[in-house]
Tab-separated table of C-alpha atoms and ligand atoms in Angstrom:
chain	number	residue	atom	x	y	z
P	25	UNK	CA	0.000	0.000	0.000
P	26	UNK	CA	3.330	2.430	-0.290
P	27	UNK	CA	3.783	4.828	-3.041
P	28	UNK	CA	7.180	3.956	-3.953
P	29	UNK	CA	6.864	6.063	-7.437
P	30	UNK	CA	6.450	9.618	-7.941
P	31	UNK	CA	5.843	11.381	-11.357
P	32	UNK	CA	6.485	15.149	-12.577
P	33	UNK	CA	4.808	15.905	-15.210
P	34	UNK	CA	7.330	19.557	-16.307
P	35	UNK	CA	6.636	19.325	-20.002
P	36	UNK	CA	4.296	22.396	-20.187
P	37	UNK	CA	5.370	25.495	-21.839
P	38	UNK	CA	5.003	27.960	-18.969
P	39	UNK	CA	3.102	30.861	-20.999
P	40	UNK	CA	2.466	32.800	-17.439
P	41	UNK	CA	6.099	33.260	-16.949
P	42	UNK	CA	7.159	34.154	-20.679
P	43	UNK	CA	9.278	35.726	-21.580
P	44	UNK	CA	11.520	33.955	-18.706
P	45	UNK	CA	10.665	30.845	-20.107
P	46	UNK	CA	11.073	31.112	-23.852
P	47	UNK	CA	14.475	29.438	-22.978
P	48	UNK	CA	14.640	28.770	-19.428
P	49	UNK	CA	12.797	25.413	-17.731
P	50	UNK	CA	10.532	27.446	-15.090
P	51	UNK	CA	11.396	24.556	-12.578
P	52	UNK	CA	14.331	25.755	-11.993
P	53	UNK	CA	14.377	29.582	-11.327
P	54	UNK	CA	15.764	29.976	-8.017
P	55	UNK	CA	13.337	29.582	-4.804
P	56	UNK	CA	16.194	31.343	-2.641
P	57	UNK	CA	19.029	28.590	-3.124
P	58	UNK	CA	18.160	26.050	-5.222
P	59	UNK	CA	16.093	25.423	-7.781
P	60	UNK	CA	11.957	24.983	-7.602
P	61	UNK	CA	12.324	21.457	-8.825
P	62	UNK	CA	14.333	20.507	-5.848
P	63	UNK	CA	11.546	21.343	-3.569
P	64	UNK	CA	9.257	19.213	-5.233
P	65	UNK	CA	11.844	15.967	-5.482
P	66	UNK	CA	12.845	16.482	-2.073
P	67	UNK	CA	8.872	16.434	-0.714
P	68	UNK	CA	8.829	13.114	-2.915
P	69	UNK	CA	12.218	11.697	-0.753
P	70	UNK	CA	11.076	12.896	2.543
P	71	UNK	CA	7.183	11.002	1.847
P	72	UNK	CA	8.851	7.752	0.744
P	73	UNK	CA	8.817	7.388	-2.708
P	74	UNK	CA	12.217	5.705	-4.160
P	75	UNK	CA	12.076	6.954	-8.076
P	76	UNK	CA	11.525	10.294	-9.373
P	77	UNK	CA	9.692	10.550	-12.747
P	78	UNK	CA	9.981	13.735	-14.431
P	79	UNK	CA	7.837	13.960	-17.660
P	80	UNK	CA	9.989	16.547	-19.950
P	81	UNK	CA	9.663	18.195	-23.130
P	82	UNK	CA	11.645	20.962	-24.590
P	83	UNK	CA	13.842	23.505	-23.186
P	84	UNK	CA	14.033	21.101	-20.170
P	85	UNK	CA	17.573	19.838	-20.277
P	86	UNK	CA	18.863	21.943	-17.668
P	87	UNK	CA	16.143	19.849	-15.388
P	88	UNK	CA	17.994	16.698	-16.683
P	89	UNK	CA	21.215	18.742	-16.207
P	90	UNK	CA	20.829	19.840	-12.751
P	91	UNK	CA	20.123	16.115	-11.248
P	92	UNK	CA	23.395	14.549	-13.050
P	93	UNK	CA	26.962	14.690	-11.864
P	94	UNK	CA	29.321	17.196	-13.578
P	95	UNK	CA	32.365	16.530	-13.236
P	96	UNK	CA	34.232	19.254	-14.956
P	97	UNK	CA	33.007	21.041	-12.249
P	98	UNK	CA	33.207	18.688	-9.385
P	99	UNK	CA	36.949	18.954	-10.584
P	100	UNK	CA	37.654	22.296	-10.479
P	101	UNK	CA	36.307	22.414	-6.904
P	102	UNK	CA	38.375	19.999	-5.353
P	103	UNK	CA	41.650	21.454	-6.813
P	104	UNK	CA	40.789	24.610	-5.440
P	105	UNK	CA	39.923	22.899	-2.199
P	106	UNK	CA	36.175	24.040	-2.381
P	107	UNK	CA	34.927	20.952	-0.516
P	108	UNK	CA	32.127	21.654	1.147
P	109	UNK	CA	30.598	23.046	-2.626
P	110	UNK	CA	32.125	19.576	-3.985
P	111	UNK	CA	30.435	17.311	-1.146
P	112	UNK	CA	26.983	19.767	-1.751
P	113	UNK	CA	27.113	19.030	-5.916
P	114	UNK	CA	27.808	15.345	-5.126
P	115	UNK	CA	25.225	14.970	-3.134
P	116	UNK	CA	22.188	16.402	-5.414
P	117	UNK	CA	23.315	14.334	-8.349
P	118	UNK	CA	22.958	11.421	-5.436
P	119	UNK	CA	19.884	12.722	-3.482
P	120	UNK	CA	17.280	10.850	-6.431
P	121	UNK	CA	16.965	7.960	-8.948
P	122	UNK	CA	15.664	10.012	-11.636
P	123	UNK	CA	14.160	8.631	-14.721
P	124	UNK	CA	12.926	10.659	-17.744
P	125	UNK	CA	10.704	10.443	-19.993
P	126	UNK	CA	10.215	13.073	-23.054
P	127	UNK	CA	6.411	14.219	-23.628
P	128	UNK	CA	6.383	14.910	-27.696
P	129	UNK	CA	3.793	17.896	-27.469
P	130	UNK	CA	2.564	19.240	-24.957
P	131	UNK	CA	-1.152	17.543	-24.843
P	132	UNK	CA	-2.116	18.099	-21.167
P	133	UNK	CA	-1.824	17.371	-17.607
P	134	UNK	CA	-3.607	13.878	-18.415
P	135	UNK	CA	-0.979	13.142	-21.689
P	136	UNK	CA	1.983	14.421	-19.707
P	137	UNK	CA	0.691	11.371	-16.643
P	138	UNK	CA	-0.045	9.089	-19.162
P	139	UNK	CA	3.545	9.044	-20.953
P	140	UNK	CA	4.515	7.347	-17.688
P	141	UNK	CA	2.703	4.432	-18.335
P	142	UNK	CA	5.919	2.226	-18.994
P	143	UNK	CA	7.503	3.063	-15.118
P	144	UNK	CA	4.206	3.263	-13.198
P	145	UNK	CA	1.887	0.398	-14.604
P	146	UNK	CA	0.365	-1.700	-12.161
P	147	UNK	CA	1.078	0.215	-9.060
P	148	UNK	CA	-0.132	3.021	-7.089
P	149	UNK	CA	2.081	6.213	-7.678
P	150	UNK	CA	2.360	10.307	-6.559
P	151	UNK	CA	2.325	13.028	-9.030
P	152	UNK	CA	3.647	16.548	-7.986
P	153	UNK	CA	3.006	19.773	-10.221
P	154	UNK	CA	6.523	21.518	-8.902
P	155	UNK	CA	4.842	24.685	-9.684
P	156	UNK	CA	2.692	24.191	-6.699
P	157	UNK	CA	5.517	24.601	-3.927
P	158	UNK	CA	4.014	24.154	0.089
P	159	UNK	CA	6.049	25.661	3.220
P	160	UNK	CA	5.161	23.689	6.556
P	161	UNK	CA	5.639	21.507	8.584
P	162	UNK	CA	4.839	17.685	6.629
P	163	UNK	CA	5.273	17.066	3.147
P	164	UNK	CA	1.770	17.481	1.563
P	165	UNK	CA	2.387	13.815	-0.356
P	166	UNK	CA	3.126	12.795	2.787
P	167	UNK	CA	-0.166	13.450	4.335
P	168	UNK	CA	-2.113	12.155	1.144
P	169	UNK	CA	0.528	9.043	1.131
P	170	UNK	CA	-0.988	8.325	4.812
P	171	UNK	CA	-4.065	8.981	3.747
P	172	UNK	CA	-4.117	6.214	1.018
P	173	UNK	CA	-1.785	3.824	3.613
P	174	UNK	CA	-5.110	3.951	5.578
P	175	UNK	CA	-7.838	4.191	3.587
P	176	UNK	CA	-6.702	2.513	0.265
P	177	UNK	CA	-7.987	4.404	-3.422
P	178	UNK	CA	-6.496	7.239	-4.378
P	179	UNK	CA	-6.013	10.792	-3.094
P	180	UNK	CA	-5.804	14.462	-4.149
P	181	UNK	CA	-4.756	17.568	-2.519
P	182	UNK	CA	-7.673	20.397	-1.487
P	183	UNK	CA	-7.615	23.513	-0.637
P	184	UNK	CA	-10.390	25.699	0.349
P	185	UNK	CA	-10.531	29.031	-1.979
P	186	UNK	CA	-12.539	31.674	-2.117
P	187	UNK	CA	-15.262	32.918	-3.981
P	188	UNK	CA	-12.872	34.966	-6.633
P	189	UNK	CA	-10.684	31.402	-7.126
P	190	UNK	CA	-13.150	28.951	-7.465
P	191	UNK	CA	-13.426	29.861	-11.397
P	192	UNK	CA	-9.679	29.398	-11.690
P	193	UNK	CA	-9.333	25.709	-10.666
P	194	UNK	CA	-10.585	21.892	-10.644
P	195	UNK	CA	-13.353	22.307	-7.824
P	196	UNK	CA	-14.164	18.885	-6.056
P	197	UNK	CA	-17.522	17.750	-4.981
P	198	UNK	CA	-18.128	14.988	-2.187
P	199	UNK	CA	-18.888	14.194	1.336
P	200	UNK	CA	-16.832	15.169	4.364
P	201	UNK	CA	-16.220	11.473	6.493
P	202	UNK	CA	-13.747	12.942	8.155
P	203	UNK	CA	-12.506	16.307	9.480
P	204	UNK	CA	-10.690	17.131	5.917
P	205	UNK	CA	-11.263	14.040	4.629
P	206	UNK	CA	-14.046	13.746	1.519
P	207	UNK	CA	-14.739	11.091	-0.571
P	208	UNK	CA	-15.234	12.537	-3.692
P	209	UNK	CA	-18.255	11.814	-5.859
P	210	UNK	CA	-17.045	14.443	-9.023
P	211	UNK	CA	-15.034	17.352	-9.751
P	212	UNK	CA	-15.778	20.281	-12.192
P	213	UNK	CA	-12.916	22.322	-14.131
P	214	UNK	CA	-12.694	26.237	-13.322
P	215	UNK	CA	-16.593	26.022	-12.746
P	216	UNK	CA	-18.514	29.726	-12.383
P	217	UNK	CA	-18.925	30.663	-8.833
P	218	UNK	CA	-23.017	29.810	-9.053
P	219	UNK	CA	-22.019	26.082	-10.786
P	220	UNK	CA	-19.442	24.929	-8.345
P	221	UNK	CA	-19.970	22.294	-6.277
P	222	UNK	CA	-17.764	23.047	-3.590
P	223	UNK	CA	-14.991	25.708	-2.574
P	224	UNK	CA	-12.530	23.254	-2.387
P	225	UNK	CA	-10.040	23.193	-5.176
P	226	UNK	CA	-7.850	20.705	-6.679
P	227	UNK	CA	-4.123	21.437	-6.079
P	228	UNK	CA	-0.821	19.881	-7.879
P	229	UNK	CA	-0.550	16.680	-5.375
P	230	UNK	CA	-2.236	13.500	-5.887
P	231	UNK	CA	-1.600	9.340	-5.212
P	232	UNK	CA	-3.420	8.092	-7.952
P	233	UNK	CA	-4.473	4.145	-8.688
P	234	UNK	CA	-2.808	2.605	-11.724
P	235	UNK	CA	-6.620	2.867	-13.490
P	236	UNK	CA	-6.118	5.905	-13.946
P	237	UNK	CA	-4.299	4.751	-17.093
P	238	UNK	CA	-7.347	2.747	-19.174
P	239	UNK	CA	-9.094	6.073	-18.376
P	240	UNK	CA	-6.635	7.985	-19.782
P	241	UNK	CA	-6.501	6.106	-22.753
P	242	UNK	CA	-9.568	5.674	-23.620
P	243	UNK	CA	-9.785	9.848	-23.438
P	244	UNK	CA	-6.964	10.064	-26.094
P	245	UNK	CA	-9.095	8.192	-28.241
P	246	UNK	CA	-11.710	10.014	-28.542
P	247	UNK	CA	-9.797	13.564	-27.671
P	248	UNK	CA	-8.898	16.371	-30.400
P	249	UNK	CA	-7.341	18.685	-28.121
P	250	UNK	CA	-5.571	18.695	-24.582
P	251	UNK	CA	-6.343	15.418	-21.871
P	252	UNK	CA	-7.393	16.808	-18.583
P	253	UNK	CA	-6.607	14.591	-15.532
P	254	UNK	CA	-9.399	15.968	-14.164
P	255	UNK	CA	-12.058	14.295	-16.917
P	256	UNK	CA	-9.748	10.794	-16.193
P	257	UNK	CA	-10.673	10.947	-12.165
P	258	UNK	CA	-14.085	12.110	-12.512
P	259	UNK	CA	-14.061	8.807	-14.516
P	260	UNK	CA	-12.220	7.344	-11.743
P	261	UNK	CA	-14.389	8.140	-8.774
P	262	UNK	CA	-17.247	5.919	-10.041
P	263	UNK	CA	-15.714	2.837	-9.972
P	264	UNK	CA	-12.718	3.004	-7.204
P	265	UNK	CA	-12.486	5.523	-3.595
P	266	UNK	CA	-11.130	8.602	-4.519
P	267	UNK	CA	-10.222	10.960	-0.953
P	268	UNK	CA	-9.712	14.608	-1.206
P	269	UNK	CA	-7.378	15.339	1.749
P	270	UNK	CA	-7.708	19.586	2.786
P	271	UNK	CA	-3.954	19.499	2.999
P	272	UNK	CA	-1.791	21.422	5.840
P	273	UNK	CA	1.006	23.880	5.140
P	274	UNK	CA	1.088	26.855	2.689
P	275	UNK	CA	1.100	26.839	-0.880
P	276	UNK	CA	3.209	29.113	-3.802
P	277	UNK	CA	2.029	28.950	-7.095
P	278	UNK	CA	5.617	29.312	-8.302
P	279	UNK	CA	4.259	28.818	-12.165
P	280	UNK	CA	3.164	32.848	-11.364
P	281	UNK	CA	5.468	35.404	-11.111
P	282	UNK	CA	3.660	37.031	-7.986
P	283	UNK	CA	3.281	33.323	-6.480
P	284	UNK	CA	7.368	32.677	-6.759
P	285	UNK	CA	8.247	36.590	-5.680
P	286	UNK	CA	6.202	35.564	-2.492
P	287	UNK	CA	7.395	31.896	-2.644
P	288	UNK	CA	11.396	33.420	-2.439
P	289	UNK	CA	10.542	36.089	0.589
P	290	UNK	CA	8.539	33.967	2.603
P	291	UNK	CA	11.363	31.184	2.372
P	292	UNK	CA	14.203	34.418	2.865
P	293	UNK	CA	11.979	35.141	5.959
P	294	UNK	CA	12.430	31.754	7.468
P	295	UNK	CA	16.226	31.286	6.893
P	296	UNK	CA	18.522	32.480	9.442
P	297	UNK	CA	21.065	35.059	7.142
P	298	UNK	CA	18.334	36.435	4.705
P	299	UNK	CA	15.723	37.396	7.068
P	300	UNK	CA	17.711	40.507	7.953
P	301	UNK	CA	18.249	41.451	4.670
P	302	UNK	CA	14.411	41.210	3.474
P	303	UNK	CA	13.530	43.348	6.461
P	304	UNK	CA	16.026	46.513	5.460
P	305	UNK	CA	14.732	46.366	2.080
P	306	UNK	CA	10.757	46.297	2.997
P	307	UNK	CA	11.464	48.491	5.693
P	308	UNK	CA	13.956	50.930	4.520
P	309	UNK	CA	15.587	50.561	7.431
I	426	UTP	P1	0.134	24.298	-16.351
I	426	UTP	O1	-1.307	24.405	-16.481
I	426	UTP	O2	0.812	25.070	-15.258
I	426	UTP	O3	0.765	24.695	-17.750
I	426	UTP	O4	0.502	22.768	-16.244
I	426	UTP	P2	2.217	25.185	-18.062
I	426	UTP	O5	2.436	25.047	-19.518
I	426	UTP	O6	3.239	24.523	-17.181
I	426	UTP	O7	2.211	26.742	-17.636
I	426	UTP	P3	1.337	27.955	-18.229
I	426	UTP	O8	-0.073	27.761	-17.711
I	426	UTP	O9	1.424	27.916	-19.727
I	426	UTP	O10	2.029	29.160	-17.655
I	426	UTP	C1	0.401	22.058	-15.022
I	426	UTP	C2	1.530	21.056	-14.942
I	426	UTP	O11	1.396	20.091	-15.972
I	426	UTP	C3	2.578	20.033	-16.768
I	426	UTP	C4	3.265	21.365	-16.540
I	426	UTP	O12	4.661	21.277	-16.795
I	426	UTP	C5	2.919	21.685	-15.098
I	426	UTP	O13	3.795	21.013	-14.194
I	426	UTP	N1	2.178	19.778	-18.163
I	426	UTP	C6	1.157	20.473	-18.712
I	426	UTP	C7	2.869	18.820	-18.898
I	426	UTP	O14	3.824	18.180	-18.405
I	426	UTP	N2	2.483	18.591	-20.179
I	426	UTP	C8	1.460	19.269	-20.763
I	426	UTP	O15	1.148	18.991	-21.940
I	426	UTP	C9	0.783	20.228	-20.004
């Protein structure tokens, strides 16, 4: 019942952050010291999952880049006795068994899980959006990991948004069973205010059952333009538990540009040596 697997779908093109990312993979502008990507893999590590699956398209070498050793690099460090910096780029080519697979075009969400059919069949597996970057204390796959270790089925992230959001995201309908807990019954995509089921939107974390995939297929049948996850689970949630888990922490939409300004402060606020330095310059003082 472990999620051992953990897919990242970074294929899309990033149009909100253009022109940044006419060249440059959006996962990995800096989130104070290392890239967003990290984040995500490192909430994969720390909630038990063994292999990272990152979904790529173009412009994402760096991504590929970033996770390898380099060892012209590594080289010129230790002759200049710059060990600690050696040890550090050791250590993130080490951190993650990282597979990758290229997404042709950019079809979707649903495409992008789907192209990681040959590592994930058969078993239960997490996806993380890296855009979607959470500050507190326990992994948010973590929680929805737990979530599935006890209840079986699959499991998405919620959050609770307000009127103004609910027209900008997935918005999830079902029962409560437990404080936070719903079992989902359906899910509508950026849904007017006076059609949504629910303010509780769909956010870039979910442990999703391996039929997910037949759905997904069949939807790329019949589909002319992108494949929405979203249409896949609402398929989902008739025939198999699906629990949306109203996840703890705080969430950055790092795919924005306001999301990762307030992403890099908030994280500057919490370390020890930048605090200071955010302070003079809100302040003026
Ligand atoms: P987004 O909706 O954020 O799209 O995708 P995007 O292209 O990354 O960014 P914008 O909206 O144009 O600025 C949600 C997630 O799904 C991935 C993205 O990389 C992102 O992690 N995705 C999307 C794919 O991997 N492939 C796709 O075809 C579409």
């Amino acid at each position: 019942m472990t999620v051992k697997k953990c897919l990242f779908p970074v294929a899309g093109l990033g149009t909100r952050f253009l022109p940044v990312t006419k060249e440059l993979a959006k996962e990995m502008l800096p989130l104070v010291n290392r890239p967003i990507i990290s984040y995500g893999v490192e909430e994969a590590l720390a909630s038990g999952c063994e292999n990272i699956v990152m979904i790529t398209g173009r412009a994402k070498h760096s991504i590929e880049n970033y996770f390898d050793r380099s060892f012209e690099l590594e080289d010129i460090l230790k002759k200049r006795g710059k060990l600690e910096l050696y040890y550090k780029m050791i250590h993130i080519s080490e951190m993650a068994d990282v597979i990758y697979i290229r997404q042709h075009e950019p079809l979707g969400l649903g495409h992008a899980v789907l192209c990681g059919e040959p590592v994930c069949k058969g078993e239960y597996f997490g996806v993380i959006l890296p855009d979607d970057v959470f500050v507190g204390a326990e992994p948010v796959l973590s929680q929805l990991v737990k979530v599935h270790e006890r209840l079986g089925g699959s499991v998405i992230a919620l959050e609770r948004v307000s009127d103004e959001d609910v027209s900008r995201y997935g918005i999830a309908s079902g029962e409560e069973v437990e404080p936070g807990i719903f079992k989902l019954d359906g899910m509508v995509e950026k849904p007017k205010l006076a059609d949504a089921p629910s303010h509780y939107a769909i956010m870039g974390r979910y442990v999703l059952s391996p039929e997910i995939v037949p759905l997904l297929h069949k939807q790329q049948a019949g589909a002319g333009g992108e494949i929405q996850l979203t249409d896949a689970i609402r398929e989902l949630v008739k025939s198999e538990p699906v629990w949306g888990v109203v996840y703890q922490g705080r969430r950055f939409d790092c795919g924005t540009q306001k999301g990762w300004l307030s992403a890099n402060i908030q994280l500057a606020l919490e370390d020890e040596e930048l605090r200071d330095v955010v302070i003079r310059i809100v302040t003026g003082k």
